[in-house]
Structures are given as structure tokens and as C-alpha cells.
Amino acid sequence: MSARIAGIGSLALAAIALLAFVPRLGNAYYLALSISLLQYTVLATAWGMFSGPTRYVSLATTAFFGVGAYTVAVLGEILPWPLVLLIAAALGAMVAGVVGLSTLRLSGVYFVIFTFGLTELIRQLVVWFEVNKSRVLGRYVFVNITQADIYWQLLALTAAVFLLGWLIARSRLGFALRVIGEDETVAKHCGINTTFAKVALFTISATIMTLVGAIMAPRWTYIEPSIAFNSMISFQVLIMALLGGAHRLWGPVLGAIPLTLLFELLSARFPNTFTIILGCIFLVIVYMLPRGVAGLFERRSAPSAKTTQRVTA
Amino acid sequence: MTTFLTRRVALLAAATCVATLGLSAAAEAQTSIKIGYAISRTGPNTGGAAVTTIPNYELWVKEVNAGGGIKLGDKRVPIEVVQYDDRSNAEEAVRALERLINQDKVDFILPPWGTGLNLAVGPTLNREGYPHLAATAVTDRAPELAKRWPNSFWLLGTSGDAAKTLVDLLSKLRDEKKIGDTVAMVSIADGFGIDLSTAARPALTNAKFKLAYDKSYPIGTQDLAPIVNEIKALNPDVFIAFSYPPDTLALTEQSRIAGFNPKVFYTGVGTAFPLYKQKFGKNTEGVMGIGGWSGDSPAIKDYLARHKASAANGAEPDRWASAVTYASLQMLQQAIERVGKVDRAAVIKDLQTGTFDTVIGKVKLENNMPTRYWWVGQWQDGEFYGIAPAKNEGARTAIVPKPAWVAP
């Protein structure tokens, strides 16, 4: 087992080292595409970290992403960059903590609707504040951060997310969440503090999403609520994670990468029929791959798993 | 056999020679100019892009190609267009431009519609050294941006300037005893409304106007009747709305219904749209709004006719940014032709220093911005004429007080 972990670990390290050289290729388009890939990989994986085991479908991705982006819009020019990121992460964690404590008692469709509303709520709060207090709507972010810097930060965050996800899955917290996902009542009866477990993971996942928003913000120069709180992000991340399979740590990547490439291909080749084609593809995903790409892999490796079981027995 | 072989080899060699020569000739001589743009065909920006930007891009390309193309040295080369949909999304717009530059290798890029997207693509165009003729962006930081990105040109001016010109006009009308000094102001709680009302507020107070009403409403507000009724009760001389197209229409309609007819009735974006005239017909008479053009100038009349002939359903241009957008394309063409080759740095230099003959008259930029803008227009007899600043060529005299609403 440990040999396998060491193998996977060194493979991952090699992959990261290799990926770190992408900006050196000198093609701004590929760099932009890679930034997109990493952005959605991190967002979908973070989404899967919470929603996968607990089966709570969250549409709050945009809310946290926007909080991160807006933190940079407000503080980006005043404070040093690492401090800005730190404050963004803290804000994201705070919001997630408050929201988590008050809403994770909801479940099913009520939770979905609430998280969707949360994005709108935060957006309206920002608009209200900007209109009535600061009297500017739309802020400029002039910070000295290149596209390559954004890429490297996202790459580091990707590595951190996978490490964190792996550690959590092996911890008591991860086990508790899986039990909650199977049956929350049983989990309570087993003595698991379900509220704590859910809020803790919701907060971790939200903090990562907030960081993605903060890292991406310098790419746009100009930020206003409709740009930072674009609810499309929530839906795209959701569909990516579902395509990949949210019940595995590595599942969402399998959705994020092909779908980002597909969006790119569609908007490049079929700019006028993009939405129609996209809708058809979503239908196909939902009907053909209910357990995602990860589910396909599992089905294929299922017989071998059975044999191992028999051998051990 | 031997002769046959040698002949074949010779033929092959000759063919290769010709092919290589042909290729290198093609690489040397520019046979077309590739122009790319990413524009909002879906999402919230679609309306603005469809009225102001897309018809002008299409009209210009059609006209230039019908005339043989853009003149490079002593020959003309046609324009080849590559276009994408930015889905009204900043991230998408940036990526589409990077695709245009690195994959499609376009020679020039036309900007997206709207302030936000123009700002979003600014750094990319600056880094890659493409001229950026922003014809649909109004921002107070335009002078600073032009300094930061010397390749960028801000042709629509600043909101501070817009508010100041309006207040100057009002002061003049008050001096002529045409209006009193009570003003009611509403603004939409979005970039445009906030910027303009923030600039207008101190300008009005400094000019000793009484601000009887000063409120904002959220974007997407459906029912504006309460606002109009409340303002009507205050009976102001001047009504100012820094509004967006949907609420510009709603405020006008509501004022007509309520019979609220102040001496000066001013609304924001959308007043200059052809749709406004279609909807209100005779009732547009005397309505003021942001924008305007020299409706009497032959160049504008000619442009209007060509635009109507070219656009789908004979759509008319709006009377503000449309003509500016078309003028920006004429400027780009003239700059390229004066340089005589695809040398973007030289084209930028020419745009900074040259004088251009356009539908909006002679344009000479100072610090990458024009020196003349139309800030206040008024519907007079079915055309939206520029009335301020009064020193602009073709400025009409304002009709004050506004005539009463008529039954539609």
C-alpha cells in the first residue's frame, strides 16, 4: 500500500513539475486555456470535496468565487498580494461558517435553492454597499501580476487541494462525511457530530473557491458585481463535477478537463450555436452517465475488485 | 528509360521550384487583412452590441470589400473576418482575444461592446501591441487608462464630462429664465447611473440648483410608477434620469401616463435609440437624452441612409455611439492606409497623431481622446440632434419648455 502511495505521489510531483513549464511555451492562448483548465479543476474538485460525500448539491460556488474576486478589487491595490489572498481566504471561510451553521440543517432541494439565493444575496449586498456607501460601481484592479503568475498560483492551489482532499478522505472527518452521505440519522446515532463535520468541510471547500476567485481577479482589470458574481460558474462547476463523478476525489477532474476543452472548442468553432449544442450535451451526460466518468472506470475495475475480495476471504 | 527518368526528375524539380517560389511569394505579399472581433451575441450585453456595434462592423467590412479592400501601398487587399461570441463574459472575452491573436493570427482587432468588456480586454491588447479603439466605453478613468495603455483610444469620453455639460446647459437655460432651479434626479444602481449621478450631484449643488429628489433604483426594476408619481408631486423644473434602455422606456411611458411634463425631461442610455422613436413617435418631441449627433450634416445623413440599407430589417443606428463606432473604423482604415502595411506600432502612432476624415467630422485625438463629444441631444421633429456642448459644429438650440405629451 505505502509503495503504491509513494508511486502515485512521485507521479503527481512529476506531473506538477512538468505542468509548471507551460508558461515557458510562450503561447498566450495555451496559457489562457491552461488557466481555465486549472480554474475549473480546482473549483470542481473543491465542490466535490463537500458535495460528493454528503450529497448536498451546492450552487454557492459563484458566491465564494465572487467574494474572493471582490476582496482583490477592494484591497488589491492597497495591500501586498499574499496578505490580500490571506484576507480573501479568511473572508470566504467566515461567510461559509456563518452560512453553513445556519443552513446545513436544510437538505435536498431546499439547500439547493438556498445556495443559489446566497449568490444573489451577496451580490445585492455588494451592490447596495457600492451604490450607497462607496458610490462607485465597478472597480479597477491594477496589480502587478502576470498571466504566468496566475497560472502558477492556480497550479499550487491544485496541488494543495488534492493533498488536502486525500488527507481528509483518510481522516475521521472524511469517514464521518461518508456516513452522513449514506444516512444522516444513522450517523447521528453513531455519535457523529454531523453539524460540525458538515460545516467544517463546507468551510474548507468554500475557502478554496474563494481563493480561486481572488487569484483569477487580476485577469480582468475591471470588476463589477455582474462579472464577479456570474452564476454560470456555479452551473458549469456542478455539471463538470457530475460528469466526472463527485464521489471520488479525482472524479471532478475527469469532468472539468473535457468540458473546459469542449466549451472552448464550441465557442471557437460554433460561436452562434454554442448554447444549443451545449444543452444537447448536458442531456446526453445526464442520461448516459448518471455516475459520471469515474463510474465507468469503477464498473470496468469492479470484477477485479471482486476477485481480490475472494482471495482475501 | 533513362531519358524518361531524368525528364521526370526534371519535371519534379521544376514543380518543386515553382511551388516553393509561389509559397514564398504568398508569404511576402499580403493578400488580405485579417480582422478579428469577439462580440456579445448572447448574454446581457446582446442588446447594446446588436444596436450599436455589430451593424457598424458589418457595414464597414461590406463597404470596404465592395471598394476592393484596404489600400496597402499601391494595391487593395480585402478584409477577412474572424469572429467569436464573448457571451457577455469578461473571462470569455479575454480568452477569445488571445485565441484571435495567437491561433488565428489576425492583423487587427475590433473591440467588444460596453465599458466593462473594453476594460477587461485592455491589458491583453496592450501587451500584444494591438490598437484598441474603444468606441462604446464611458469611464472617468479614460485619461489615466490612455496613459497606462498608449495603444488604447477612448472615443466616448468620461461620465464626469457628460454630467458637467448637462449642468452647464441647465445653468444657461436658467440664466435665460427658461427654467427655474428645482431638479429631480434618479439613477440606476449600476455603473453608468452611479458614475453620472456621482458627478452630477456636486455639479448641480455648485451651480446652486435645488436637488428636490435624488434616489437610485436597482437594475431590473419593473414598476417605476411610484418614482414618477412621487417626483410629479414635487413639481420640479428639470427631470434627470441616468437610466438604461429598459427603464428609459419605462420612465418615459410612465411620465406620459401620469402627465408629468417638466420643462426639461432628460433620460439616459436608450433615448438615442431608434427604438425610442418607434415607441413614442410624436411624444419624443423635446425629450433630451445622453448622446446626439449633427443630424443636419450631409455625412451623417449619408451614413444613416447607408446603415439603413445595409442592416437587417433596415434598422437605423443609434444617435450616439453608432456614428462614433463607424468613425473609429474609418480612422483605423485611414491609419492603416497611411502606414501602407500591417505595422501595428506605426498604425498606433498614426492614430495618436493623425487627423481623420470621418462621418462625425474631422477627428484629431489629443492624449488618445477626441476633443469634441456630443453629451446632450434632443428629439426635434423626429431626429435626435446634438444640443450641447453648444460650441460643437451643428449644435441646435434646445426647445424649452418641452411641449406637452400628446395622446399616442
XYZ file of C-alpha atoms in Angstrom:
721
model
C 0.000 0.000 0.000
C 2.681 2.515 1.020
C 4.647 1.671 -2.114
C 1.564 2.484 -4.157
C 1.116 5.786 -2.349
C 4.765 6.639 -2.910
C 4.303 5.761 -6.582
C 1.241 7.937 -7.010
C 2.891 10.710 -5.003
C 6.010 10.805 -7.136
C 3.898 10.610 -10.291
C 1.860 13.601 -9.107
C 5.026 15.539 -8.249
C 6.444 14.833 -11.696
C 3.186 15.949 -13.313
C 3.188 19.196 -11.343
C 6.818 19.862 -12.205
C 6.041 19.264 -15.873
C 2.938 21.471 -15.803
C 4.904 24.280 -14.182
C 6.691 24.741 -17.513
C 3.540 25.538 -19.511
C 4.063 29.338 -19.329
C 7.524 28.782 -20.809
C 5.917 27.621 -24.067
C 5.377 31.271 -24.839
C 1.917 30.886 -26.372
C -0.541 33.154 -24.572
C -3.508 31.240 -25.920
C -2.400 27.895 -24.483
C -1.575 29.638 -21.249
C -5.096 31.111 -21.130
C -6.570 27.704 -21.840
C -4.429 26.114 -19.112
C -5.563 28.774 -16.649
C -9.151 27.907 -17.493
C -8.462 24.199 -17.069
C -6.841 24.675 -13.677
C -9.538 27.085 -12.524
C -12.317 24.620 -13.224
C -10.300 21.669 -11.953
C -9.851 23.338 -8.572
C -13.436 24.594 -8.384
C -14.950 21.242 -9.370
C -12.672 19.304 -7.025
C -13.448 21.659 -4.160
C -17.134 21.300 -4.952
C -16.803 17.527 -4.956
C -14.940 17.531 -1.626
C -18.076 18.694 0.147
C -20.929 17.727 -2.138
C -19.546 14.319 -3.145
C -19.601 12.542 0.219
C -22.505 14.481 1.766
C -24.655 14.584 -1.410
C -25.644 18.172 -0.704
C -25.900 19.868 -4.111
C -24.488 23.362 -3.683
C -24.924 26.230 -6.135
C -22.937 28.628 -3.973
C -19.678 28.294 -5.929
C -20.200 31.693 -7.533
C -20.888 33.333 -4.179
C -17.475 32.359 -2.809
C -15.679 32.919 -6.086
C -17.165 36.425 -6.150
C -16.218 37.163 -2.560
C -12.616 36.325 -3.470
C -12.666 38.450 -6.610
C -14.204 41.398 -4.797
C -11.709 41.229 -1.976
C -8.988 41.712 -4.559
C -10.965 44.531 -6.196
C -11.137 46.401 -2.896
C -7.755 45.603 -1.363
C -5.627 44.588 -4.345
C -4.010 47.966 -4.859
C -3.542 48.755 -1.170
C -2.054 45.660 0.434
C 0.726 43.242 -0.542
C -0.540 40.293 -2.586
C -0.041 37.420 -0.076
C -1.930 39.416 2.540
C -4.785 40.029 0.100
C -5.038 36.291 -0.562
C -4.994 35.594 3.161
C -7.791 38.089 3.822
C -9.812 36.681 0.917
C -9.458 33.152 2.313
C -10.434 34.349 5.789
C -13.492 36.160 4.458
C -14.558 33.126 2.443
C -14.159 30.892 5.482
C -16.141 33.317 7.635
C -19.024 33.565 5.191
C -19.036 29.798 4.737
C -19.009 29.260 8.503
C -21.978 31.540 9.103
C -23.897 30.199 6.123
C -23.030 26.624 6.968
C -24.184 26.880 10.582
C -27.482 28.411 9.603
C -28.328 26.315 6.565
C -26.795 22.882 6.691
C -29.826 21.782 8.654
C -31.676 22.144 5.392
C -31.432 19.321 2.952
C -32.433 18.258 -0.516
C -33.974 20.833 -2.793
C -34.225 23.469 -0.011
C -30.474 23.521 0.292
C -30.030 23.847 -3.486
C -32.388 26.808 -3.655
C -30.799 28.464 -0.662
C -27.268 28.229 -2.035
C -28.464 29.663 -5.323
C -30.138 32.507 -3.471
C -26.996 33.079 -1.445
C -25.122 34.197 -4.549
C -27.823 36.722 -5.350
C -27.958 37.865 -1.726
C -24.239 38.561 -1.515
C -24.291 40.234 -4.910
C -27.143 42.544 -3.882
C -25.353 43.365 -0.621
C -22.250 44.348 -2.565
C -24.319 46.452 -4.983
C -26.143 48.153 -2.100
C -22.886 48.969 -0.386
C -21.225 50.285 -3.529
C -24.232 52.385 -4.523
C -24.987 53.917 -1.170
C -21.664 53.968 0.626
C -18.679 53.981 -1.710
C -20.634 55.486 -4.658
C -18.676 53.584 -7.281
C -19.883 50.527 -9.084
C -17.156 48.748 -10.899
C -13.652 48.755 -9.526
C -10.302 48.626 -11.240
C -7.639 46.136 -10.296
C -4.224 47.280 -11.364
C -1.816 44.876 -9.719
C 1.487 43.672 -10.938
C 0.560 40.066 -11.627
C 1.228 38.382 -14.950
C -0.754 35.585 -16.558
C 2.074 33.187 -15.739
C 1.845 34.191 -12.065
C -1.876 33.426 -12.101
C -1.152 30.060 -13.666
C 1.487 29.114 -11.104
C -0.706 30.149 -8.214
C -3.550 28.037 -9.554
C -1.195 25.115 -10.053
C -0.006 25.368 -6.463
C -3.608 25.560 -5.299
C -4.486 22.472 -7.371
C -1.699 20.515 -5.714
C -2.822 21.741 -2.298
C -6.448 20.798 -2.963
C -5.580 17.242 -3.952
C -3.301 16.793 -0.974
C -5.960 18.182 1.339
C -8.683 16.051 -0.219
C -6.550 12.939 0.140
C -5.754 13.719 3.776
C -9.396 14.407 4.606
C -10.563 11.200 2.960
C -8.170 9.263 5.230
C -9.164 11.158 8.365
C -12.016 10.621 10.819
C -13.719 13.659 9.289
C -13.795 12.057 5.860
C -15.225 8.852 7.266
C -17.863 10.783 9.185
C -18.920 12.543 5.999
C -19.301 9.315 4.100
C -21.553 8.003 6.835
C -23.601 11.209 6.681
C -23.926 10.809 2.935
C -25.248 7.268 3.355
C -27.716 8.119 6.122
C -27.614 11.177 8.282
C -29.863 9.733 11.012
C -27.662 6.670 11.393
C -24.625 8.939 11.537
C -26.167 10.876 14.416
C -26.963 7.695 16.250
C -23.377 6.551 15.865
C -22.377 9.596 17.856
C -21.030 11.629 14.942
C -21.308 15.382 15.373
C -22.903 15.812 11.976
C -23.253 19.583 12.117
C -19.597 20.067 12.923
C -18.477 17.673 10.218
C -20.613 19.301 7.550
C -19.771 22.883 8.467
C -16.063 22.062 8.654
C -15.964 20.592 5.177
C -18.264 23.212 3.696
C -15.891 25.862 5.042
C -12.785 24.174 3.658
C -14.351 23.763 0.232
C -15.636 27.366 0.212
C -12.261 28.760 1.244
C -10.647 27.097 -1.751
C -13.305 28.520 -4.081
C -12.740 31.983 -2.617
C -9.024 31.664 -3.274
C -9.690 30.755 -6.903
C -11.775 33.920 -7.292
C -9.040 36.019 -5.715
C -6.323 34.522 -7.905
C -8.363 34.979 -11.084
C -9.422 38.594 -10.422
C -6.271 40.327 -11.765
C -7.031 38.789 -15.167
C -9.926 41.170 -15.808
C -8.692 44.628 -14.715
C -12.265 45.712 -14.138
C -14.647 44.092 -11.707
C -18.294 44.771 -11.116
C -20.867 42.597 -9.359
C -22.215 41.121 -12.593
C -18.714 39.992 -13.568
C -17.660 38.671 -10.165
C -20.984 37.026 -9.319
C -21.709 35.354 -12.636
C -23.968 32.432 -11.722
C -22.880 30.489 -14.829
C -19.795 29.446 -12.863
C -21.933 27.581 -10.311
C -23.733 25.643 -13.007
C -20.626 24.853 -15.012
C -18.799 23.578 -11.958
C -21.794 21.474 -10.976
C -22.109 19.838 -14.377
C -18.343 19.236 -14.544
C -18.288 17.541 -11.169
C -21.316 15.436 -12.076
C -19.819 14.397 -15.395
C -16.585 13.370 -13.721
C -18.209 11.770 -10.707
C -18.282 13.690 -7.437
C -17.961 10.652 -5.175
C -14.225 10.346 -5.899
C -11.547 12.910 -5.198
C -10.184 12.533 -8.722
C -13.642 12.332 -10.308
C -14.353 16.046 -10.934
C -11.084 16.438 -12.870
C -12.353 13.911 -15.386
C -15.307 16.226 -15.962
C -13.558 19.574 -15.693
C -10.895 18.899 -18.307
C -13.041 17.524 -21.140
C -15.829 20.046 -20.559
C -13.489 23.059 -20.460
C -11.931 21.854 -23.711
C -15.375 21.247 -25.159
C -16.608 24.758 -24.203
C -13.502 26.160 -25.806
C -13.932 24.128 -28.977
C -17.609 25.001 -29.243
C -17.111 28.721 -28.749
C -14.281 28.710 -31.277
C -15.975 26.604 -33.952
C -19.692 27.195 -33.397
C -19.938 30.655 -31.822
C -23.562 31.097 -32.873
C -24.989 27.726 -31.911
C -22.945 27.260 -28.749
C -25.875 27.178 -26.322
C -27.942 24.690 -28.336
C -25.095 22.211 -28.685
C -24.252 22.641 -25.014
C -27.828 21.828 -23.994
C -27.805 18.618 -26.035
C -24.510 17.558 -24.490
C -25.900 18.082 -20.987
C -28.859 15.880 -21.836
C -26.533 13.149 -23.039
C -24.438 13.356 -19.878
C -27.418 13.103 -17.555
C -28.990 10.171 -19.407
C -25.900 8.173 -20.357
C -23.525 8.763 -17.459
C -25.504 9.058 -14.243
C -22.467 8.102 -12.171
C -20.034 10.121 -14.198
C -16.831 9.115 -15.906
C -15.468 7.842 -12.627
C -18.418 5.455 -12.543
C -17.329 3.993 -15.897
C -13.863 3.263 -14.560
C -15.309 1.641 -11.463
C -17.579 -0.601 -13.498
C -14.603 -1.794 -15.504
C -12.448 -2.469 -12.453
C -15.308 -3.977 -10.450
C -14.666 -7.644 -11.443
C -11.024 -7.442 -10.385
C -12.093 -5.945 -7.063
C -14.371 -8.907 -6.561
C -11.552 -11.357 -7.175
C -9.305 -9.619 -4.667
C -12.091 -9.831 -2.166
C -12.436 -13.538 -2.742
C -8.721 -14.042 -2.416
C -8.543 -12.199 0.884
C -11.549 -14.114 2.125
C 14.187 4.720 -69.843
C 16.972 6.912 -68.655
C 15.634 9.918 -70.546
C 12.197 9.282 -69.099
C 13.569 9.173 -65.591
C 15.591 12.296 -65.978
C 12.662 14.040 -67.541
C 10.507 13.030 -64.615
C 13.112 14.173 -62.136
C 13.466 17.439 -64.003
C 9.716 17.925 -64.010
C 9.545 17.180 -60.325
C 12.373 19.585 -59.613
C 10.699 22.263 -61.681
C 7.396 21.713 -59.934
C 9.051 21.926 -56.529
C 10.789 25.123 -57.563
C 7.523 26.693 -58.708
C 5.743 25.586 -55.544
C 8.449 26.996 -53.293
C 8.552 30.239 -55.206
C 4.781 30.515 -55.042
C 4.802 29.902 -51.309
C 7.459 32.444 -50.562
C 5.701 34.967 -52.753
C 2.489 34.383 -50.830
C 4.325 34.863 -47.550
C 5.792 38.139 -48.722
C 2.772 39.856 -50.213
C -0.243 40.467 -48.025
C -3.271 39.117 -49.900
C -5.827 40.040 -47.269
C -6.100 41.817 -43.953
C -7.388 39.571 -41.215
C -9.607 41.407 -38.766
C -10.958 39.685 -35.693
C -13.503 40.520 -33.078
C -15.319 38.894 -30.178
C -18.724 40.424 -29.590
C -21.650 39.670 -27.269
C -24.127 37.656 -29.296
C -25.606 36.098 -26.165
C -25.984 37.309 -22.573
C -26.962 40.677 -21.105
C -24.840 42.777 -23.498
C -26.572 41.427 -26.596
C -28.995 44.355 -26.955
C -26.333 47.032 -26.948
C -23.999 45.103 -29.228
C -26.789 44.356 -31.702
C -27.836 48.027 -31.989
C -24.547 49.862 -31.806
C -21.639 47.630 -32.677
C -22.402 44.644 -34.904
C -24.271 46.537 -37.694
C -21.398 49.013 -37.962
C -18.701 46.340 -38.123
C -20.673 44.541 -40.824
C -21.439 47.720 -42.759
C -17.813 48.782 -42.745
C -16.449 45.388 -43.857
C -19.039 45.191 -46.624
C -18.272 48.691 -47.895
C -14.521 48.323 -47.737
C -14.581 44.996 -49.552
C -17.002 46.314 -52.171
C -14.463 49.055 -52.853
C -11.696 46.496 -53.378
C -10.403 46.444 -49.830
C -7.917 48.377 -47.761
C -5.170 50.112 -49.713
C -1.720 48.811 -48.864
C 0.911 50.693 -50.848
C -0.310 50.625 -54.445
C -2.835 47.792 -54.253
C -6.008 46.964 -52.372
C -6.477 43.858 -50.239
C -9.844 42.610 -48.964
C -10.744 42.227 -45.298
C -11.141 38.725 -43.933
C -13.194 38.483 -40.732
C -12.783 36.062 -37.826
C -15.403 36.477 -35.118
C -16.455 34.886 -31.846
C -19.159 35.289 -29.230
C -17.843 36.550 -25.886
C -21.147 35.597 -24.194
C -21.073 38.953 -22.352
C -18.449 37.438 -20.093
C -15.133 39.117 -19.262
C -13.175 35.873 -18.977
C -14.574 34.646 -22.287
C -13.750 37.948 -23.992
C -10.124 37.829 -22.836
C -9.722 34.249 -23.997
C -11.362 34.900 -27.359
C -8.887 37.715 -27.968
C -5.958 35.531 -27.029
C -7.282 32.970 -29.497
C -7.604 35.621 -32.214
C -4.057 36.806 -31.643
C -2.219 33.514 -31.176
C -4.243 30.965 -33.130
C -5.937 32.952 -35.881
C -3.027 35.412 -36.107
C -5.307 38.318 -37.021
C -3.780 41.597 -38.176
C -6.145 43.883 -36.283
C -8.798 43.534 -33.611
C -12.072 45.396 -33.201
C -13.158 45.921 -29.591
C -16.160 44.391 -27.776
C -19.259 46.372 -26.754
C -19.540 48.130 -23.413
C -17.384 49.667 -20.728
C -16.744 46.524 -18.695
C -15.592 44.336 -21.566
C -13.424 47.060 -23.101
C -11.652 47.413 -19.779
C -11.311 43.663 -19.469
C -9.574 43.264 -22.828
C -7.395 46.384 -22.392
C -4.358 44.669 -20.823
C -4.293 41.899 -23.451
C -4.424 44.295 -26.395
C -1.770 46.429 -24.761
C 0.559 43.503 -24.117
C 0.255 42.248 -27.681
C 0.542 45.730 -29.206
C -2.808 45.922 -30.996
C -4.601 49.270 -31.409
C -7.667 49.409 -29.168
C -10.347 51.828 -30.398
C -12.884 51.744 -27.561
C -15.971 53.412 -29.037
C -18.580 52.169 -26.581
C -16.888 52.735 -23.215
C -17.642 55.697 -20.952
C -15.308 55.798 -17.988
C -13.938 58.522 -15.779
C -10.590 56.832 -15.770
C -10.231 57.137 -19.550
C -7.401 59.716 -19.419
C -5.487 57.566 -16.937
C -6.114 54.414 -18.985
C -4.907 56.111 -22.156
C -1.665 56.896 -20.356
C -1.317 53.395 -18.989
C -2.099 51.755 -22.337
C -0.839 54.085 -25.104
C -2.407 51.764 -27.704
C -5.907 52.435 -26.344
C -8.214 55.210 -27.571
C -11.264 56.273 -25.563
C -13.632 57.798 -28.054
C -16.768 58.205 -25.967
C -15.326 60.351 -23.183
C -15.852 60.469 -19.436
C -19.025 60.488 -17.377
C -17.742 63.492 -15.424
C -17.673 65.453 -18.655
C -21.174 64.260 -19.535
C -22.637 65.432 -16.220
C -20.781 68.742 -16.345
C -22.036 69.547 -19.856
C -25.610 68.804 -18.822
C -25.354 71.087 -15.768
C -23.767 73.844 -17.887
C -26.707 73.628 -20.287
C -29.176 73.828 -17.411
C -27.364 76.849 -15.949
C -27.556 78.578 -19.303
C -31.277 77.840 -19.613
C -31.835 79.222 -16.107
C -29.884 82.386 -16.977
C -32.200 82.792 -19.960
C -35.115 82.476 -17.500
C -36.438 79.463 -19.353
C -36.357 77.191 -16.295
C -36.370 77.545 -12.524
C -33.920 75.832 -10.230
C -35.570 72.699 -8.850
C -34.143 69.442 -10.151
C -35.294 65.856 -9.608
C -32.679 63.216 -10.333
C -32.982 59.427 -10.447
C -30.287 56.987 -11.404
C -29.965 53.273 -11.974
C -27.873 51.444 -9.399
C -25.324 50.280 -11.931
C -22.026 51.521 -13.309
C -23.409 54.187 -15.631
C -26.042 55.599 -13.266
C -23.720 55.711 -10.295
C -20.869 57.380 -12.192
C -23.084 60.058 -13.706
C -25.108 60.839 -10.613
C -21.930 60.997 -8.520
C -20.546 63.573 -10.964
C -23.822 65.479 -11.392
C -24.635 65.845 -7.689
C -21.801 68.254 -6.769
C -22.030 69.998 -10.149
C -25.720 70.770 -9.557
C -25.135 71.936 -5.998
C -22.239 74.162 -7.060
C -24.426 75.703 -9.750
C -26.977 76.469 -6.990
C -29.681 74.155 -8.240
C -32.074 72.740 -5.660
C -31.928 68.946 -5.725
C -35.510 68.178 -4.688
C -35.236 64.429 -5.334
C -32.170 62.227 -5.581
C -32.606 58.474 -5.486
C -31.422 55.350 -7.240
C -33.355 52.239 -8.201
C -31.987 48.708 -8.663
C -31.256 47.300 -12.087
C -34.229 45.345 -13.415
C -36.878 47.427 -11.573
C -40.162 46.784 -13.374
C -42.525 49.285 -11.799
C -41.276 52.851 -11.946
C -44.712 54.425 -11.400
C -44.127 55.195 -7.694
C -40.948 57.115 -8.525
C -42.615 59.137 -11.273
C -45.654 59.934 -9.101
C -43.519 60.987 -6.168
C -41.478 63.305 -8.402
C -44.579 64.719 -10.079
C -45.855 65.773 -6.657
C -42.656 67.808 -6.145
C -43.273 69.624 -9.443
C -39.618 70.127 -10.457
C -38.481 72.226 -13.431
C -35.954 69.634 -14.520
C -36.166 65.858 -14.536
C -32.912 63.948 -14.963
C -32.787 60.157 -15.220
C -29.426 58.439 -15.611
C -31.124 55.297 -16.830
C -30.529 52.214 -19.003
C -32.636 51.366 -22.087
C -35.429 49.341 -20.389
C -36.009 51.939 -17.690
C -35.547 54.846 -20.106
C -38.562 53.482 -21.969
C -40.488 52.752 -18.763
C -39.836 56.193 -17.232
C -40.941 57.971 -20.407
C -44.076 55.854 -20.714
C -44.937 56.342 -17.053
C -44.409 60.124 -17.219
C -46.680 60.331 -20.217
C -49.387 58.326 -18.438
C -49.055 60.392 -15.262
C -48.988 63.613 -17.264
C -45.682 64.571 -15.685
C -44.276 67.141 -18.112
C -41.376 69.171 -16.681
C -39.713 71.943 -18.686
C -36.647 69.755 -19.198
C -37.140 65.999 -19.474
C -33.823 64.149 -19.742
C -33.318 60.371 -19.836
C -30.204 58.220 -20.165
C -28.976 55.425 -22.417
C -31.629 54.385 -24.906
C -33.050 57.856 -25.574
C -30.891 57.988 -28.690
C -32.015 54.523 -29.868
C -34.213 54.219 -32.969
C -36.474 52.056 -30.785
C -37.303 55.132 -28.694
C -38.647 56.944 -31.715
C -40.572 53.865 -32.850
C -42.216 53.528 -29.476
C -43.075 57.148 -28.696
C -43.439 58.747 -32.114
C -44.647 62.344 -31.734
C -44.148 62.200 -27.986
C -40.370 62.209 -28.431
C -40.552 65.898 -29.323
C -38.490 67.903 -26.862
C -37.162 64.901 -24.905
C -33.486 65.294 -24.055
C -31.061 62.463 -23.544
C -27.424 61.459 -23.478
C -25.663 61.492 -26.848
C -26.796 63.158 -30.028
C -25.258 63.849 -33.413
C -25.131 66.579 -36.056
C -28.308 65.445 -37.775
C -28.048 68.186 -40.400
C -24.597 67.212 -41.639
C -24.557 65.578 -45.097
C -22.029 62.991 -43.899
C -24.376 61.869 -41.114
C -27.401 61.832 -43.428
C -25.450 59.709 -45.893
C -24.274 57.389 -43.105
C -27.854 56.989 -41.853
C -29.023 56.003 -45.359
C -26.192 53.504 -45.858
C -26.733 52.000 -42.419
C -30.446 51.542 -43.099
C -29.727 49.929 -46.457
C -27.160 47.531 -45.026
C -28.607 46.461 -41.663
C -31.089 43.637 -41.247
C -34.717 44.912 -41.411
C -33.415 48.344 -42.391
C -32.537 49.115 -38.769
C -31.330 52.643 -38.022
C -28.211 53.367 -35.990
C -28.485 54.885 -32.525
C -27.705 58.596 -32.361
C -24.721 58.402 -30.096
C -22.152 55.606 -30.104
C -23.117 54.155 -33.518
C -21.641 57.010 -35.513
C -18.613 57.080 -33.206
C -18.118 53.338 -33.752
C -18.285 53.778 -37.510
C -15.900 56.741 -37.303
C -13.438 54.609 -35.302
C -13.396 52.074 -38.155
C -12.763 54.826 -40.695
C -9.907 56.036 -38.525
C -8.411 52.563 -38.363
C -8.660 52.187 -42.130
C -7.109 55.594 -42.808
C -4.281 54.896 -40.376
C -3.527 51.518 -41.994
C -3.596 53.064 -45.473
C -1.281 55.892 -44.478
C 1.188 53.416 -42.982
C 0.795 51.235 -46.082
C 1.457 47.902 -44.398
C 0.429 45.831 -41.409
C 2.703 47.532 -38.928
C 0.670 47.826 -35.766
C 3.108 50.054 -33.893
C 3.093 52.532 -36.790
C -0.709 52.399 -37.003
C -0.979 53.193 -33.284
C 1.410 56.089 -33.769
C -0.677 57.398 -36.663
C -3.885 57.125 -34.649
C -2.255 59.156 -31.876
C -1.033 61.948 -34.106
C -3.010 61.958 -37.382
C -6.129 63.808 -38.442
C -9.025 61.739 -39.731
C -11.944 62.420 -42.019
C -14.988 60.637 -40.607
C -18.775 60.683 -40.551
C -18.610 62.702 -37.314
C -16.344 65.267 -38.963
C -12.612 65.817 -38.713
C -11.159 63.962 -35.760
C -7.795 64.686 -34.221
C -7.057 62.928 -30.958
C -5.331 64.556 -28.013
C -3.871 62.189 -25.440
C -5.715 59.364 -27.220
C -9.122 61.008 -26.733
C -11.226 63.201 -29.024
C -11.645 66.862 -28.155
C -15.334 67.082 -29.040
C -18.230 64.975 -27.837
C -21.988 65.200 -28.027
C -23.248 64.998 -24.469
C -26.839 66.233 -24.648
C -29.180 65.543 -27.519
C -32.833 66.387 -28.055
C -35.553 64.886 -30.217
C -36.679 67.612 -32.572
C -39.074 66.780 -35.355
C -38.246 63.078 -35.419
C -34.448 63.413 -35.293
C -32.169 63.350 -32.262
C -29.948 66.414 -32.659
C -26.945 67.258 -30.511
C -27.599 70.436 -28.476
C -24.658 70.552 -26.068
C -21.832 71.455 -25.907
C -23.159 74.434 -27.880
C -19.770 75.168 -29.433
C -19.872 71.883 -31.405
C -20.442 72.253 -35.100
C -24.090 71.628 -35.953
C -25.400 72.163 -32.421
C -29.100 73.041 -32.385
C -30.837 75.308 -29.914
C -32.726 73.482 -27.199
C -36.526 73.503 -27.299
C -37.541 74.564 -23.775
C -40.053 74.138 -22.279
C -40.754 70.673 -23.572
C -44.101 70.502 -25.450
C -46.936 68.686 -23.678
C -47.423 64.939 -24.154
C -49.962 64.058 -26.786
C -52.265 61.044 -26.829
C -50.491 58.266 -28.752
